[in-house]
mmCIF file with all atom_site columns, C-alpha atoms in Angstrom:
data_model
loop_
_atom_site.group_PDB
_atom_site.id
_atom_site.type_symbol
_atom_site.label_atom_id
_atom_site.label_alt_id
_atom_site.label_comp_id
_atom_site.label_asym_id
_atom_site.label_entity_id
_atom_site.label_seq_id
_atom_site.pdbx_PDB_ins_code
_atom_site.Cartn_x
_atom_site.Cartn_y
_atom_site.Cartn_z
_atom_site.occupancy
_atom_site.B_iso_or_equiv
_atom_site.pdbx_formal_charge
_atom_site.auth_seq_id
_atom_site.auth_comp_id
_atom_site.auth_asym_id
_atom_site.auth_atom_id
_atom_site.pdbx_PDB_model_num
ATOM 1   C CA . MET A 1 1   ? 180.384 100.555 -156.445 1.00 72.00 ? 5   MET A CA 1
ATOM 2   C CA . PRO A 1 2   ? 179.944 103.628 -154.242 1.00 92.00 ? 6   PRO A CA 1
ATOM 3   C CA . THR A 1 3   ? 176.806 105.726 -154.670 1.00 95.00 ? 7   THR A CA 1
ATOM 4   C CA . THR A 1 4   ? 176.812 109.463 -154.004 1.00 95.00 ? 8   THR A CA 1
ATOM 5   C CA . TYR A 1 5   ? 173.477 111.238 -153.473 1.00 97.00 ? 9   TYR A CA 1
ATOM 6   C CA . LYS A 1 6   ? 173.715 114.877 -154.490 1.00 97.00 ? 10  LYS A CA 1
ATOM 7   C CA . VAL A 1 7   ? 172.499 117.960 -156.260 1.00 98.00 ? 11  VAL A CA 1
ATOM 8   C CA . LEU A 1 8   ? 173.532 117.096 -159.813 1.00 98.00 ? 12  LEU A CA 1
ATOM 9   C CA . GLY A 1 9   ? 173.162 120.541 -161.317 1.00 98.00 ? 13  GLY A CA 1
ATOM 10  C CA . GLN A 1 10  ? 171.670 124.004 -160.926 1.00 98.00 ? 14  GLN A CA 1
ATOM 11  C CA . VAL A 1 11  ? 171.339 126.580 -163.670 1.00 98.00 ? 15  VAL A CA 1
ATOM 12  C CA . ASN A 1 12  ? 169.476 129.787 -164.486 1.00 98.00 ? 16  ASN A CA 1
ATOM 13  C CA . PRO A 1 13  ? 169.959 129.977 -168.275 1.00 98.00 ? 17  PRO A CA 1
ATOM 14  C CA . SER A 1 14  ? 169.629 132.986 -170.541 1.00 98.00 ? 18  SER A CA 1
ATOM 15  C CA . ALA A 1 15  ? 166.306 133.232 -172.376 1.00 97.00 ? 19  ALA A CA 1
ATOM 16  C CA . THR A 1 16  ? 165.868 130.937 -175.393 1.00 97.00 ? 20  THR A CA 1
ATOM 17  C CA . THR A 1 17  ? 169.313 129.385 -174.953 1.00 97.00 ? 21  THR A CA 1
ATOM 18  C CA . ALA A 1 18  ? 169.897 125.632 -174.727 1.00 97.00 ? 22  ALA A CA 1
ATOM 19  C CA . THR A 1 19  ? 172.065 125.147 -171.637 1.00 98.00 ? 23  THR A CA 1
ATOM 20  C CA . THR A 1 20  ? 173.675 122.106 -170.029 1.00 98.00 ? 24  THR A CA 1
ATOM 21  C CA . LEU A 1 21  ? 172.181 121.282 -166.634 1.00 98.00 ? 25  LEU A CA 1
ATOM 22  C CA . TYR A 1 22  ? 174.248 118.131 -166.040 1.00 98.00 ? 26  TYR A CA 1
ATOM 23  C CA . THR A 1 23  ? 176.793 115.904 -167.773 1.00 98.00 ? 27  THR A CA 1
ATOM 24  C CA . VAL A 1 24  ? 177.509 112.422 -166.428 1.00 98.00 ? 28  VAL A CA 1
ATOM 25  C CA . PRO A 1 25  ? 181.207 112.215 -165.440 1.00 97.00 ? 29  PRO A CA 1
ATOM 26  C CA . ALA A 1 26  ? 183.623 109.626 -166.830 1.00 95.00 ? 30  ALA A CA 1
ATOM 27  C CA . SER A 1 27  ? 183.361 106.097 -165.387 1.00 94.00 ? 31  SER A CA 1
ATOM 28  C CA . THR A 1 28  ? 180.034 106.964 -163.771 1.00 96.00 ? 32  THR A CA 1
ATOM 29  C CA . SER A 1 29  ? 176.353 106.118 -164.149 1.00 97.00 ? 33  SER A CA 1
ATOM 30  C CA . THR A 1 30  ? 173.669 108.423 -162.783 1.00 98.00 ? 34  THR A CA 1
ATOM 31  C CA . VAL A 1 31  ? 170.075 108.111 -161.648 1.00 98.00 ? 35  VAL A CA 1
ATOM 32  C CA . VAL A 1 32  ? 168.223 111.425 -161.837 1.00 98.00 ? 36  VAL A CA 1
ATOM 33  C CA . SER A 1 33  ? 165.387 111.266 -159.345 1.00 98.00 ? 37  SER A CA 1
ATOM 34  C CA . THR A 1 34  ? 163.949 114.759 -159.680 1.00 98.00 ? 38  THR A CA 1
ATOM 35  C CA . ILE A 1 35  ? 164.200 117.887 -161.798 1.00 98.00 ? 39  ILE A CA 1
ATOM 36  C CA . THR A 1 36  ? 162.553 121.106 -160.613 1.00 98.00 ? 40  THR A CA 1
ATOM 37  C CA . VAL A 1 37  ? 161.799 124.183 -162.702 1.00 98.00 ? 41  VAL A CA 1
ATOM 38  C CA . ALA A 1 38  ? 161.094 127.351 -160.707 1.00 98.00 ? 42  ALA A CA 1
ATOM 39  C CA . ASN A 1 39  ? 159.628 130.433 -162.363 1.00 98.00 ? 43  ASN A CA 1
ATOM 40  C CA . LEU A 1 40  ? 160.961 133.489 -160.536 1.00 98.00 ? 44  LEU A CA 1
ATOM 41  C CA . ALA A 1 41  ? 158.777 135.980 -162.442 1.00 97.00 ? 45  ALA A CA 1
ATOM 42  C CA . GLY A 1 42  ? 155.234 137.284 -162.184 1.00 97.00 ? 46  GLY A CA 1
ATOM 43  C CA . SER A 1 43  ? 154.227 135.908 -165.580 1.00 98.00 ? 47  SER A CA 1
ATOM 44  C CA . ALA A 1 44  ? 154.040 132.379 -166.997 1.00 98.00 ? 48  ALA A CA 1
ATOM 45  C CA . ALA A 1 45  ? 156.948 130.907 -168.974 1.00 98.00 ? 49  ALA A CA 1
ATOM 46  C CA . THR A 1 46  ? 157.682 127.696 -170.873 1.00 98.00 ? 50  THR A CA 1
ATOM 47  C CA . PHE A 1 47  ? 160.559 125.242 -170.671 1.00 98.00 ? 51  PHE A CA 1
ATOM 48  C CA . ARG A 1 48  ? 162.127 122.292 -172.467 1.00 98.00 ? 52  ARG A CA 1
ATOM 49  C CA . ILE A 1 49  ? 164.259 119.434 -171.140 1.00 98.00 ? 53  ILE A CA 1
ATOM 50  C CA . SER A 1 50  ? 166.133 116.898 -173.220 1.00 98.00 ? 54  SER A CA 1
ATOM 51  C CA . VAL A 1 51  ? 168.517 114.016 -172.607 1.00 98.00 ? 55  VAL A CA 1
ATOM 52  C CA . ARG A 1 52  ? 171.355 113.750 -175.131 1.00 98.00 ? 56  ARG A CA 1
ATOM 53  C CA . PRO A 1 53  ? 172.956 110.276 -175.020 1.00 97.00 ? 57  PRO A CA 1
ATOM 54  C CA . ALA A 1 54  ? 176.756 110.448 -175.240 1.00 96.00 ? 58  ALA A CA 1
ATOM 55  C CA . ALA A 1 55  ? 176.498 114.244 -175.802 1.00 93.00 ? 59  ALA A CA 1
ATOM 56  C CA . ALA A 1 56  ? 174.903 113.682 -179.226 1.00 95.00 ? 60  ALA A CA 1
ATOM 57  C CA . VAL A 1 57  ? 173.581 116.567 -181.294 1.00 95.00 ? 61  VAL A CA 1
ATOM 58  C CA . GLN A 1 58  ? 170.048 117.531 -180.216 1.00 93.00 ? 62  GLN A CA 1
ATOM 59  C CA . THR A 1 59  ? 167.154 115.872 -182.080 1.00 96.00 ? 63  THR A CA 1
ATOM 60  C CA . ASN A 1 60  ? 163.397 116.002 -181.461 1.00 96.00 ? 64  ASN A CA 1
ATOM 61  C CA . ALA A 1 61  ? 163.429 112.409 -180.157 1.00 97.00 ? 65  ALA A CA 1
ATOM 62  C CA . MET A 1 62  ? 165.514 113.467 -177.124 1.00 97.00 ? 66  MET A CA 1
ATOM 63  C CA . TYR A 1 63  ? 162.942 115.752 -175.457 1.00 98.00 ? 67  TYR A CA 1
ATOM 64  C CA . ILE A 1 64  ? 161.324 114.604 -172.223 1.00 97.00 ? 68  ILE A CA 1
ATOM 65  C CA . ALA A 1 65  ? 159.469 117.931 -171.853 1.00 98.00 ? 69  ALA A CA 1
ATOM 66  C CA . TYR A 1 66  ? 158.717 120.444 -174.622 1.00 98.00 ? 70  TYR A CA 1
ATOM 67  C CA . ASP A 1 67  ? 157.220 123.918 -174.191 1.00 98.00 ? 71  ASP A CA 1
ATOM 68  C CA . VAL A 1 68  ? 155.668 123.007 -170.853 1.00 98.00 ? 72  VAL A CA 1
ATOM 69  C CA . THR A 1 69  ? 154.106 126.001 -169.102 1.00 98.00 ? 73  THR A CA 1
ATOM 70  C CA . VAL A 1 70  ? 155.101 126.871 -165.551 1.00 98.00 ? 74  VAL A CA 1
ATOM 71  C CA . GLY A 1 71  ? 152.892 129.471 -163.918 1.00 98.00 ? 75  GLY A CA 1
ATOM 72  C CA . ALA A 1 72  ? 153.945 132.814 -162.512 1.00 98.00 ? 76  ALA A CA 1
ATOM 73  C CA . LEU A 1 73  ? 155.938 132.435 -159.290 1.00 98.00 ? 77  LEU A CA 1
ATOM 74  C CA . ASP A 1 74  ? 155.386 128.675 -159.394 1.00 98.00 ? 78  ASP A CA 1
ATOM 75  C CA . THR A 1 75  ? 157.499 125.503 -159.498 1.00 98.00 ? 79  THR A CA 1
ATOM 76  C CA . THR A 1 76  ? 157.093 122.364 -161.574 1.00 98.00 ? 80  THR A CA 1
ATOM 77  C CA . THR A 1 77  ? 158.566 119.173 -160.104 1.00 98.00 ? 81  THR A CA 1
ATOM 78  C CA . LEU A 1 78  ? 159.297 116.184 -162.332 1.00 98.00 ? 82  LEU A CA 1
ATOM 79  C CA . THR A 1 79  ? 159.918 112.882 -160.535 1.00 97.00 ? 83  THR A CA 1
ATOM 80  C CA . LEU A 1 80  ? 161.661 110.831 -163.196 1.00 94.00 ? 84  LEU A CA 1
ATOM 81  C CA . GLY A 1 81  ? 164.053 108.047 -162.261 1.00 93.00 ? 85  GLY A CA 1
ATOM 82  C CA . LEU A 1 82  ? 166.150 108.657 -165.398 1.00 95.00 ? 86  LEU A CA 1
ATOM 83  C CA . THR A 1 83  ? 169.135 106.346 -165.811 1.00 97.00 ? 87  THR A CA 1
ATOM 84  C CA . LEU A 1 84  ? 172.091 107.938 -167.581 1.00 98.00 ? 88  LEU A CA 1
ATOM 85  C CA . ALA A 1 85  ? 175.446 106.638 -168.775 1.00 97.00 ? 89  ALA A CA 1
ATOM 86  C CA . THR A 1 86  ? 178.862 108.281 -168.990 1.00 97.00 ? 90  THR A CA 1
ATOM 87  C CA . THR A 1 87  ? 178.822 111.531 -171.038 1.00 97.00 ? 91  THR A CA 1
ATOM 88  C CA . ASP A 1 88  ? 175.007 111.703 -171.286 1.00 98.00 ? 92  ASP A CA 1
ATOM 89  C CA . VAL A 1 89  ? 173.835 115.322 -171.031 1.00 98.00 ? 93  VAL A CA 1
ATOM 90  C CA . ILE A 1 90  ? 170.668 116.929 -169.667 1.00 98.00 ? 94  ILE A CA 1
ATOM 91  C CA . THR A 1 91  ? 169.955 120.119 -171.599 1.00 98.00 ? 95  THR A CA 1
ATOM 92  C CA . VAL A 1 92  ? 167.412 122.746 -170.540 1.00 98.00 ? 96  VAL A CA 1
ATOM 93  C CA . TYR A 1 93  ? 165.846 125.739 -172.258 1.00 98.00 ? 97  TYR A CA 1
ATOM 94  C CA . GLY A 1 94  ? 163.518 128.478 -171.011 1.00 98.00 ? 98  GLY A CA 1
ATOM 95  C CA . SER A 1 95  ? 161.389 131.027 -172.820 1.00 98.00 ? 99  SER A CA 1
ATOM 96  C CA . THR A 1 96  ? 162.633 133.666 -170.359 1.00 98.00 ? 100 THR A CA 1
ATOM 97  C CA . ALA A 1 97  ? 165.707 134.198 -168.180 1.00 98.00 ? 101 ALA A CA 1
ATOM 98  C CA . THR A 1 98  ? 163.563 133.838 -165.044 1.00 97.00 ? 102 THR A CA 1
ATOM 99  C CA . LEU A 1 99  ? 163.542 130.037 -164.895 1.00 98.00 ? 103 LEU A CA 1
ATOM 100 C CA . SER A 1 100 ? 165.760 128.111 -162.484 1.00 98.00 ? 104 SER A CA 1
ATOM 101 C CA . PHE A 1 101 ? 166.468 124.401 -163.132 1.00 98.00 ? 105 PHE A CA 1
ATOM 102 C CA . ASN A 1 102 ? 167.702 121.940 -160.492 1.00 98.00 ? 106 ASN A CA 1
ATOM 103 C CA . ALA A 1 103 ? 168.511 118.234 -160.842 1.00 98.00 ? 107 ALA A CA 1
ATOM 104 C CA . TYR A 1 104 ? 168.823 115.797 -157.922 1.00 98.00 ? 108 TYR A CA 1
ATOM 105 C CA . GLY A 1 105 ? 169.915 112.194 -157.875 1.00 98.00 ? 109 GLY A CA 1
ATOM 106 C CA . SER A 1 106 ? 172.773 109.752 -157.394 1.00 98.00 ? 110 SER A CA 1
ATOM 107 C CA . GLU A 1 107 ? 176.061 109.044 -159.100 1.00 98.00 ? 111 GLU A CA 1
ATOM 108 C CA . ILE A 1 108 ? 177.341 105.470 -159.147 1.00 97.00 ? 112 ILE A CA 1
ATOM 109 C CA . ALA A 1 109 ? 181.067 105.144 -159.733 1.00 91.00 ? 113 ALA A CA 1
#
């Protein structure tokens, strides 16, 4: 099975809007090694990250980070090693529109 190392997703969502960062493609498994959250503003903000198995409706049990503060003009790096199956979804949310989310890892087809 070939493995492709890549940037899995990049998004700068609107404030207080749950937004898809990455969806695992069909016939693929994914290992997410790192997610970064960069705050592009001069004031602190908070973020949330969840993993929705098989694109399920969001529940509280799915959060891996909830209302975590990232300082002004700072970046939070999460080294995770998440294993995801086909159609699993990483969803992100920021308290402001000044947060940038990036996911890095490998797809195994």
